[in-house]
Coordinates of C-alpha atoms in Angstrom, one line a residue:
X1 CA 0.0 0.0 0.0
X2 CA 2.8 2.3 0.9
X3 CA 3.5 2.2 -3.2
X4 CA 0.2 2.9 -4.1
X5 CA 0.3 6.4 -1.3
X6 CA 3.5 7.3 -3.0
X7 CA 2.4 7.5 -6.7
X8 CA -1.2 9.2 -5.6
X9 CA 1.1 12.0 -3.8
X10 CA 3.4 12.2 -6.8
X11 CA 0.6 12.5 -9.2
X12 CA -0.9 14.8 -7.4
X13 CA 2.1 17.1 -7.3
X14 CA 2.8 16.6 -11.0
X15 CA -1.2 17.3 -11.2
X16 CA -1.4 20.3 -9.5
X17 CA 2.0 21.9 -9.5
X18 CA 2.2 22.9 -6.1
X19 CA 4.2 22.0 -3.1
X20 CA 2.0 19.9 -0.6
X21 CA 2.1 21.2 3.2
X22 CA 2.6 18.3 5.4
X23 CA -1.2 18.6 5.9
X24 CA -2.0 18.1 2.8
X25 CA 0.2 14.6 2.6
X26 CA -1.2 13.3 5.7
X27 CA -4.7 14.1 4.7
X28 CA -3.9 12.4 1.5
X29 CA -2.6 9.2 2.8
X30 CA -5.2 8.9 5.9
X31 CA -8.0 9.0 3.1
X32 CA -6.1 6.1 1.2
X33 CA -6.0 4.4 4.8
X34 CA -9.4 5.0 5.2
X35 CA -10.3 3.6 1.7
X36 CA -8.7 0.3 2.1
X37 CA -10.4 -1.9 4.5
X38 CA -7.2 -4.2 4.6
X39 CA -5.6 -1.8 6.7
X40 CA -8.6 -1.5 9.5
X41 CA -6.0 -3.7 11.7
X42 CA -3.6 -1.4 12.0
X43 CA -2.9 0.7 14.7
X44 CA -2.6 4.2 15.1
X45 CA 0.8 4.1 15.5
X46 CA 1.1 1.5 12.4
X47 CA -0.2 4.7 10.8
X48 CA 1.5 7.6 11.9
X49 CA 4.7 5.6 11.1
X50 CA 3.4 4.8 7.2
X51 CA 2.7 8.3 6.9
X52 CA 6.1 9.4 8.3
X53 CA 7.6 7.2 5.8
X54 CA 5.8 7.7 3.1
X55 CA 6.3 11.3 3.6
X56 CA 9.6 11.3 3.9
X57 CA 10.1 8.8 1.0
X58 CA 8.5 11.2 -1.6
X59 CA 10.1 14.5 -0.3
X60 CA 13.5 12.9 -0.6
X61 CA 12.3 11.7 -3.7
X62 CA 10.7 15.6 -5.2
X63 CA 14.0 17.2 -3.9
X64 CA 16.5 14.7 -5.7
X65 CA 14.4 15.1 -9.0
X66 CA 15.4 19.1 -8.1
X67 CA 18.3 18.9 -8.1
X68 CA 19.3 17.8 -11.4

């Protein structure tokens, strides 16, 4: 699932062309959590550690792409 979060936030960047708050990335990947009734076992902090990483994962990933 942590793919699937990843390429909605990407596309949504590339979509929009603006720079997501951390808000908006949380909100983002909480509604995919929410969509996904696999993931109704998972804990709150389960959670708040997929959306660190993911969050971190794709912000690494947008300032590398800047870079070059």
């Amino acid at each position: 699932m942590g793919v699937v979060i990843k390429e909605l936030i990407i596309q949504g960047k590339i979509n929009g062309n603006s720079t997501p708050t951390e808000e908006d990335l949380i909100k983002i990947i909480r509604e995919e959590i929410k969509n996904n009734s696999k993931n109704t076992q998972l804990t709150q902090k389960n959670k708040n550690d997929l959306i660190e990483e993911c969050k971190n994962s794709v912000l690494d990933a947008l300032e590398s792409k800047l870079r070059y």
